[in-house]
PDB file of C-alpha atoms in Angstrom:
ATOM      1  CA  MET Z   8      29.187 -11.921   8.653  1.00 91.00           C
ATOM      2  CA  GLU Z   9      30.351 -14.568   5.974  1.00 93.00           C
ATOM      3  CA  VAL Z  10      30.458 -14.117   2.540  1.00 94.00           C
ATOM      4  CA  PHE Z  11      29.957 -17.266   0.342  1.00 93.00           C
ATOM      5  CA  ASP Z  12      31.084 -16.937  -3.486  1.00 91.00           C
ATOM      6  CA  SER Z  13      29.672 -20.153  -4.097  1.00 92.00           C
ATOM      7  CA  PRO Z  14      25.993 -20.336  -5.463  1.00 91.00           C
ATOM      8  CA  SER Z  15      25.359 -23.811  -4.508  1.00 92.00           C
ATOM      9  CA  GLU Z  16      26.883 -23.173  -0.986  1.00 94.00           C
ATOM     10  CA  ALA Z  17      24.834 -20.204  -0.702  1.00 92.00           C
ATOM     11  CA  ALA Z  18      21.657 -22.090  -1.729  1.00 91.00           C
ATOM     12  CA  LEU Z  19      22.446 -24.779   0.588  1.00 94.00           C
ATOM     13  CA  LEU Z  20      22.716 -22.420   3.653  1.00 94.00           C
ATOM     14  CA  ILE Z  21      19.168 -20.648   2.855  1.00 93.00           C
ATOM     15  CA  GLU Z  22      17.688 -24.178   2.946  1.00 92.00           C
ATOM     16  CA  GLU Z  23      19.251 -25.278   5.974  1.00 95.00           C
ATOM     17  CA  ALA Z  24      18.109 -22.216   7.748  1.00 96.00           C
ATOM     18  CA  MET Z  25      14.532 -22.696   6.040  1.00 94.00           C
ATOM     19  CA  ALA Z  26      14.554 -26.181   7.686  1.00 93.00           C
ATOM     20  CA  ARG Z  27      15.195 -24.922  11.116  1.00 94.00           C
ATOM     21  CA  CYS Z  28      12.906 -22.170  11.034  1.00 96.00           C
ATOM     22  CA  ARG Z  29       9.997 -22.066  13.542  1.00 93.00           C
ATOM     23  CA  GLY Z  30       8.626 -18.575  13.733  1.00 95.00           C
ATOM     24  CA  GLU Z  31       8.915 -16.291  10.342  1.00 96.00           C
ATOM     25  CA  VAL Z  32      10.495 -15.451   7.141  1.00 97.00           C
ATOM     26  CA  ILE Z  33      10.351 -12.291   5.788  1.00 97.00           C
ATOM     27  CA  SER Z  34      11.999 -11.677   2.145  1.00 97.00           C
ATOM     28  CA  ALA Z  35      12.230  -8.842  -0.474  1.00 96.00           C
ATOM     29  CA  GLN Z  36      12.522  -9.737  -4.040  1.00 92.00           C
ATOM     30  CA  PRO Z  37      13.015  -6.931  -6.169  1.00 89.00           C
ATOM     31  CA  GLY Z  38      13.250  -7.337 -10.242  1.00 83.00           C
ATOM     32  CA  GLU Z  39      10.889  -8.353 -12.804  1.00 73.00           C
ATOM     33  CA  GLY Z  40      11.175 -12.329 -11.674  1.00 76.00           C
ATOM     34  CA  ARG Z  41      12.907 -15.234 -11.828  1.00 79.00           C
ATOM     35  CA  PRO Z  42      13.064 -18.217 -14.353  1.00 80.00           C
ATOM     36  CA  ALA Z  43      10.472 -20.893 -14.085  1.00 83.00           C
ATOM     37  CA  ASP Z  44      12.698 -23.420 -12.827  1.00 85.00           C
ATOM     38  CA  GLU Z  45      14.054 -21.469 -10.274  1.00 84.00           C
ATOM     39  CA  VAL Z  46      10.259 -20.280  -9.134  1.00 90.00           C
ATOM     40  CA  ARG Z  47       8.906 -24.108  -8.838  1.00 90.00           C
ATOM     41  CA  PRO Z  48      11.342 -25.347  -6.029  1.00 90.00           C
ATOM     42  CA  ALA Z  49      10.858 -21.998  -4.172  1.00 91.00           C
ATOM     43  CA  THR Z  50       7.193 -22.381  -4.090  1.00 94.00           C
ATOM     44  CA  ALA Z  51       7.347 -26.057  -2.926  1.00 93.00           C
ATOM     45  CA  ARG Z  52       9.683 -24.844   0.009  1.00 93.00           C
ATOM     46  CA  ASP Z  53       7.483 -21.889   0.985  1.00 95.00           C
ATOM     47  CA  VAL Z  54       4.313 -24.111   0.836  1.00 94.00           C
ATOM     48  CA  GLU Z  55       6.024 -26.635   3.178  1.00 95.00           C
ATOM     49  CA  LEU Z  56       7.092 -23.649   5.368  1.00 95.00           C
ATOM     50  CA  LEU Z  57       3.569 -22.506   5.635  1.00 95.00           C
ATOM     51  CA  GLY Z  58       2.176 -25.856   6.349  1.00 95.00           C
ATOM     52  CA  ARG Z  59       4.561 -26.089   9.613  1.00 94.00           C
ATOM     53  CA  GLY Z  60       3.006 -22.803  10.578  1.00 95.00           C
ATOM     54  CA  VAL Z  61       5.787 -20.714   9.791  1.00 96.00           C
ATOM     55  CA  ARG Z  62       4.612 -17.220   8.984  1.00 95.00           C
ATOM     56  CA  LEU Z  63       5.907 -15.985   5.626  1.00 96.00           C
ATOM     57  CA  ARG Z  64       5.706 -12.132   4.295  1.00 96.00           C
ATOM     58  CA  ILE Z  65       7.346 -11.467   0.933  1.00 96.00           C
ATOM     59  CA  LEU Z  66       7.694  -8.152  -0.840  1.00 95.00           C
ATOM     60  CA  TYR Z  67       7.838  -7.992  -4.602  1.00 92.00           C
ATOM     61  CA  GLN Z  68       8.169  -5.086  -7.323  1.00 85.00           C
ATOM     62  CA  GLU Z  69       5.034  -4.544  -8.830  1.00 81.00           C
ATOM     63  CA  SER Z  70       6.454  -5.358 -12.322  1.00 75.00           C
ATOM     64  CA  SER Z  71       7.243  -8.916 -11.686  1.00 81.00           C
ATOM     65  CA  LEU Z  72       3.292  -9.673 -11.056  1.00 79.00           C
ATOM     66  CA  HIS Z  73       3.404  -9.279 -15.134  1.00 75.00           C
ATOM     67  CA  HIS Z  74       5.751 -12.434 -14.804  1.00 83.00           C
ATOM     68  CA  PRO Z  75       3.686 -15.661 -15.165  1.00 86.00           C
ATOM     69  CA  PRO Z  76       5.973 -17.644 -13.160  1.00 89.00           C
ATOM     70  CA  THR Z  77       6.122 -15.055 -10.296  1.00 90.00           C
ATOM     71  CA  ARG Z  78       2.368 -14.851 -10.571  1.00 88.00           C
ATOM     72  CA  SER Z  79       1.753 -18.656 -10.423  1.00 90.00           C
ATOM     73  CA  HIS Z  80       4.325 -18.647  -7.302  1.00 93.00           C
ATOM     74  CA  VAL Z  81       2.339 -15.953  -5.784  1.00 93.00           C
ATOM     75  CA  SER Z  82      -0.977 -17.227  -6.211  1.00 91.00           C
ATOM     76  CA  LYS Z  83       0.033 -20.793  -4.552  1.00 93.00           C
ATOM     77  CA  VAL Z  84       1.851 -19.200  -1.629  1.00 94.00           C
ATOM     78  CA  THR Z  85      -1.187 -16.786  -0.900  1.00 92.00           C
ATOM     79  CA  ALA Z  86      -3.513 -19.691  -0.866  1.00 92.00           C
ATOM     80  CA  ALA Z  87      -1.477 -21.515   1.457  1.00 93.00           C
ATOM     81  CA  GLY Z  88      -1.440 -18.573   3.832  1.00 93.00           C
ATOM     82  CA  ALA Z  89       1.507 -16.463   3.079  1.00 94.00           C
ATOM     83  CA  HIS Z  90       1.320 -12.695   3.184  1.00 94.00           C
ATOM     84  CA  VAL Z  91       2.666 -10.876  -0.176  1.00 94.00           C
ATOM     85  CA  ARG Z  92       2.709  -7.186  -1.005  1.00 91.00           C
ATOM     86  CA  THR Z  93       4.017  -5.409  -3.788  1.00 88.00           C
ATOM     87  CA  SER Z  94       5.888  -1.950  -4.007  1.00 85.00           C
ATOM     88  CA  ALA Z  95       6.834   0.040  -7.185  1.00 78.00           C
ATOM     89  CA  GLU Z  96      10.301   0.298  -5.539  1.00 80.00           C
ATOM     90  CA  LEU Z  97      12.352  -1.738  -3.310  1.00 84.00           C
ATOM     91  CA  PHE Z  98      15.769  -1.303  -1.578  1.00 86.00           C
ATOM     92  CA  GLY Z  99      17.222  -4.541  -2.329  1.00 90.00           C
ATOM     93  CA  GLN Z 100      17.101  -8.253  -2.285  1.00 93.00           C
ATOM     94  CA  LEU Z 101      17.112  -9.728   1.314  1.00 97.00           C
ATOM     95  CA  MET Z 102      15.629 -12.881   3.150  1.00 97.00           C
ATOM     96  CA  VAL Z 103      15.509 -13.048   6.767  1.00 97.00           C
ATOM     97  CA  VAL Z 104      14.758 -16.275   8.927  1.00 97.00           C
ATOM     98  CA  ASP Z 105      13.393 -16.026  12.611  1.00 96.00           C
ATOM     99  CA  ARG Z 106      14.691 -12.540  12.726  1.00 96.00           C
ATOM    100  CA  SER Z 107      18.194 -14.148  13.657  1.00 96.00           C
ATOM    101  CA  VAL Z 108      20.040 -14.505  10.449  1.00 97.00           C
ATOM    102  CA  ALA Z 109      19.950 -12.751   7.082  1.00 98.00           C
ATOM    103  CA  PHE Z 110      20.908 -13.587   3.564  1.00 97.00           C
ATOM    104  CA  VAL Z 111      21.978 -10.639   1.036  1.00 97.00           C
ATOM    105  CA  PRO Z 112      23.295 -10.694  -2.345  1.00 94.00           C
ATOM    106  CA  HIS Z 113      27.060 -11.141  -2.858  1.00 94.00           C
ATOM    107  CA  HIS Z 114      28.233  -7.634  -4.004  1.00 90.00           C
ATOM    108  CA  ARG Z 115      30.041  -9.361  -7.171  1.00 90.00           C
ATOM    109  CA  VAL Z 116      29.101 -12.706  -7.911  1.00 91.00           C
ATOM    110  CA  ALA Z 117      25.664 -13.659  -8.767  1.00 88.00           C
ATOM    111  CA  GLY Z 118      24.189 -16.531  -6.875  1.00 89.00           C
ATOM    112  CA  GLY Z 119      26.386 -15.936  -4.076  1.00 92.00           C
ATOM    113  CA  ALA Z 120      25.448 -14.414  -0.469  1.00 95.00           C
ATOM    114  CA  ALA Z 121      26.387 -12.709   2.571  1.00 95.00           C
ATOM    115  CA  VAL Z 122      25.081 -14.282   5.680  1.00 96.00           C
ATOM    116  CA  VAL Z 123      24.510 -11.913   8.637  1.00 97.00           C
ATOM    117  CA  ARG Z 124      23.999 -13.245  12.054  1.00 96.00           C
ATOM    118  CA  ASP Z 125      24.911  -9.736  14.147  1.00 97.00           C
ATOM    119  CA  ARG Z 126      21.538  -9.132  16.034  1.00 95.00           C
ATOM    120  CA  SER Z 127      22.278  -5.554  15.555  1.00 97.00           C
ATOM    121  CA  VAL Z 128      22.625  -5.573  12.040  1.00 97.00           C
ATOM    122  CA  VAL Z 129      19.798  -8.125  11.535  1.00 97.00           C
ATOM    123  CA  THR Z 130      17.566  -6.035  13.502  1.00 96.00           C
ATOM    124  CA  LEU Z 131      18.108  -3.079  11.259  1.00 96.00           C
ATOM    125  CA  LEU Z 132      17.642  -5.064   7.965  1.00 97.00           C
ATOM    126  CA  CYS Z 133      14.286  -6.079   9.797  1.00 95.00           C
ATOM    127  CA  GLU Z 134      13.481  -2.543  10.326  1.00 94.00           C
ATOM    128  CA  ALA Z 135      14.198  -1.732   6.758  1.00 95.00           C
ATOM    129  CA  PHE Z 136      11.926  -4.531   5.592  1.00 94.00           C
ATOM    130  CA  ASP Z 137       8.985  -3.673   7.997  1.00 94.00           C
ATOM    131  CA  HIS Z 138       9.362  -0.058   6.878  1.00 91.00           C
ATOM    132  CA  ALA Z 139       8.881  -0.884   3.227  1.00 91.00           C
ATOM    133  CA  TRP Z 140       6.042  -3.410   4.065  1.00 91.00           C
ATOM    134  CA  GLY Z 141       3.898  -0.753   5.605  1.00 89.00           C
ATOM    135  CA  ARG Z 142       4.143   1.373   2.371  1.00 86.00           C
ATOM    136  CA  ALA Z 143       3.620  -1.728   0.049  1.00 86.00           C
ATOM    137  CA  HIS Z 144       0.107  -2.861  -1.254  1.00 84.00           C
ATOM    138  CA  ALA Z 145      -1.452  -6.011  -0.520  1.00 83.00           C
ATOM    139  CA  VAL Z 146      -1.724  -8.857  -2.726  1.00 81.00           C
ATOM    140  CA  GLY Z 147      -4.732 -10.916  -1.426  1.00 55.00           C
ATOM    141  CA  ASP Z 148      -5.278 -13.701  -4.145  1.00 42.00           C
ATOM    142  CA  GLY Z 149      -2.026 -13.902  -5.991  1.00 40.00           C
ATOM    143  CA  SER Z 150      -3.245 -11.298  -8.625  1.00 41.00           C
ATOM    144  CA  ALA Z 151      -2.418  -7.766  -9.303  1.00 42.00           C
ATOM    145  CA  LYS Z 152      -5.554  -5.533  -8.477  1.00 45.00           C
ATOM    146  CA  PRO Z 153      -8.125  -6.140 -10.818  1.00 45.00           C
ATOM    147  CA  ALA Z 154      -8.045  -3.487 -13.746  1.00 52.00           C
ATOM    148  CA  GLU Z 155     -10.963  -1.226 -14.074  1.00 64.00           C
ATOM    149  CA  LEU Z 156     -12.459  -1.883 -17.827  1.00 76.00           C
ATOM    150  CA  SER Z 157     -15.539  -0.524 -19.409  1.00 79.00           C
ATOM    151  CA  ASP Z 158     -17.667  -3.291 -21.177  1.00 77.00           C
ATOM    152  CA  LEU Z 159     -16.301  -2.271 -24.553  1.00 81.00           C
ATOM    153  CA  HIS Z 160     -12.886  -2.816 -23.256  1.00 86.00           C
ATOM    154  CA  ARG Z 161     -13.823  -6.377 -21.777  1.00 84.00           C
ATOM    155  CA  THR Z 162     -15.326  -7.104 -25.237  1.00 87.00           C
ATOM    156  CA  VAL Z 163     -12.050  -6.064 -26.915  1.00 89.00           C
ATOM    157  CA  LEU Z 164     -10.059  -7.987 -24.569  1.00 88.00           C
ATOM    158  CA  ARG Z 165     -11.969 -11.022 -24.909  1.00 88.00           C
ATOM    159  CA  LEU Z 166     -11.715 -10.969 -28.419  1.00 89.00           C
ATOM    160  CA  LEU Z 167      -7.859 -10.438 -28.229  1.00 87.00           C
ATOM    161  CA  SER Z 168      -8.070 -13.609 -26.053  1.00 86.00           C
ATOM    162  CA  GLU Z 169      -9.510 -15.358 -29.025  1.00 88.00           C
ATOM    163  CA  GLY Z 170      -6.924 -14.498 -31.577  1.00 87.00           C
ATOM    164  CA  ALA Z 171      -8.857 -11.916 -33.117  1.00 89.00           C
ATOM    165  CA  ARG Z 172      -6.907  -9.700 -35.609  1.00 89.00           C
ATOM    166  CA  ASP Z 173      -7.576  -5.781 -35.573  1.00 91.00           C
ATOM    167  CA  GLU Z 174      -9.682  -6.036 -38.684  1.00 91.00           C
ATOM    168  CA  THR Z 175     -11.893  -8.480 -36.997  1.00 91.00           C
ATOM    169  CA  ILE Z 176     -12.522  -6.370 -34.062  1.00 90.00           C
ATOM    170  CA  VAL Z 177     -13.022  -3.414 -36.305  1.00 90.00           C
ATOM    171  CA  ARG Z 178     -15.858  -5.309 -38.222  1.00 87.00           C
ATOM    172  CA  ARG Z 179     -17.490  -7.029 -34.806  1.00 85.00           C
ATOM    173  CA  LEU Z 180     -17.507  -3.320 -32.779  1.00 83.00           C
ATOM    174  CA  GLY Z 181     -18.571  -0.918 -36.113  1.00 79.00           C
ATOM    175  CA  VAL Z 182     -15.341   1.111 -34.987  1.00 81.00           C
ATOM    176  CA  SER Z 183     -12.515   2.680 -36.844  1.00 87.00           C
ATOM    177  CA  LEU Z 184      -8.885   0.869 -37.053  1.00 90.00           C
ATOM    178  CA  ARG Z 185      -7.189   3.540 -35.113  1.00 89.00           C
ATOM    179  CA  THR Z 186     -10.071   3.548 -32.739  1.00 88.00           C
ATOM    180  CA  CYS Z 187      -9.584  -0.319 -32.191  1.00 88.00           C
ATOM    181  CA  ARG Z 188      -5.832   0.340 -31.466  1.00 90.00           C
ATOM    182  CA  LYS Z 189      -6.730   2.888 -28.893  1.00 89.00           C
ATOM    183  CA  TYR Z 190      -8.539   0.526 -27.158  1.00 87.00           C
ATOM    184  CA  VAL Z 191      -6.021  -2.191 -27.398  1.00 89.00           C
ATOM    185  CA  ALA Z 192      -3.306   0.445 -25.978  1.00 88.00           C
ATOM    186  CA  GLU Z 193      -5.728   1.394 -23.193  1.00 87.00           C
ATOM    187  CA  ILE Z 194      -5.923  -2.168 -22.086  1.00 88.00           C
ATOM    188  CA  PHE Z 195      -2.551  -3.025 -21.999  1.00 86.00           C
ATOM    189  CA  GLU Z 196      -1.728  -0.033 -19.916  1.00 81.00           C
ATOM    190  CA  ALA Z 197      -4.676  -0.943 -17.595  1.00 82.00           C
ATOM    191  CA  ILE Z 198      -3.758  -4.891 -16.938  1.00 81.00           C
ATOM    192  CA  GLY Z 199       0.060  -4.378 -17.369  1.00 77.00           C
ATOM    193  CA  ALA Z 200       0.613  -6.374 -20.664  1.00 77.00           C
ATOM    194  CA  GLU Z 201       2.908  -5.824 -23.548  1.00 77.00           C
ATOM    195  CA  SER Z 202       1.748  -8.187 -25.730  1.00 81.00           C
ATOM    196  CA  ARG Z 203      -1.556  -9.906 -27.054  1.00 82.00           C
ATOM    197  CA  PHE Z 204      -0.937 -13.108 -25.820  1.00 80.00           C
ATOM    198  CA  GLN Z 205       0.382 -11.470 -22.339  1.00 80.00           C
ATOM    199  CA  ALA Z 206      -2.922  -9.512 -22.360  1.00 82.00           C
ATOM    200  CA  GLY Z 207      -5.088 -12.584 -22.701  1.00 79.00           C
ATOM    201  CA  TYR Z 208      -2.758 -14.473 -19.878  1.00 77.00           C
ATOM    202  CA  LEU Z 209      -3.196 -11.570 -17.605  1.00 78.00           C
ATOM    203  CA  ALA Z 210      -6.787 -11.203 -18.281  1.00 79.00           C
ATOM    204  CA  ALA Z 211      -7.723 -14.885 -17.286  1.00 78.00           C
ATOM    205  CA  GLN Z 212      -5.557 -14.315 -14.423  1.00 74.00           C
ATOM    206  CA  GLN Z 213      -7.383 -11.466 -13.305  1.00 74.00           C
ATOM    207  CA  GLY Z 214     -10.840 -12.874 -14.000  1.00 77.00           C
ATOM    208  CA  LEU Z 215     -11.607 -10.068 -16.786  1.00 79.00           C
ATOM    209  CA  LEU Z 216     -13.005 -12.813 -19.468  1.00 75.00           C
ATOM    210  CA  LYS Z 217     -15.939 -13.666 -17.274  1.00 64.00           C
TER     211      LYS Z 217
END
């Protein structure tokens, strides 16, 4: 095992391993998602891997699919042939290339990495990943499972996406302000949104406005 404090050196080692990969890459990515400027290069790299016939399996934390850059990444790589699953909890960050070299985060330095080549340890890490993979939920098209909403909820959601205020929704639907806000809260919970803007975005991604 080698430990690299330098984020740039760690990133270079990962890129070199990816360039040599011929079989499979497995990756576990806990957390709520990385910044868009970090996700875009990863998307290009993963699509290139898939184009070479490399099998790609990625585990994400469920909450990360509420993060627009991550959702975009997942959509693109699944369209290119990647297998993506989500889990409410993950054991930690991990990447294994061709089941021969593993990358785990540095224990102190953000962006650093420990590179593991010992066959026994790599095998154990792969088994941990496979166990988590077996308990995770498949993502077929880069979207979270579509929310089940009533026609009334969908109408409220459409109005929200158009920028309608509560008073407008109340007038259009003939309901009380309290009932309107109850519907909005139920929609947020169903699709995992935290704001009206995010609700409109997630609704479009999940096809709920059609």
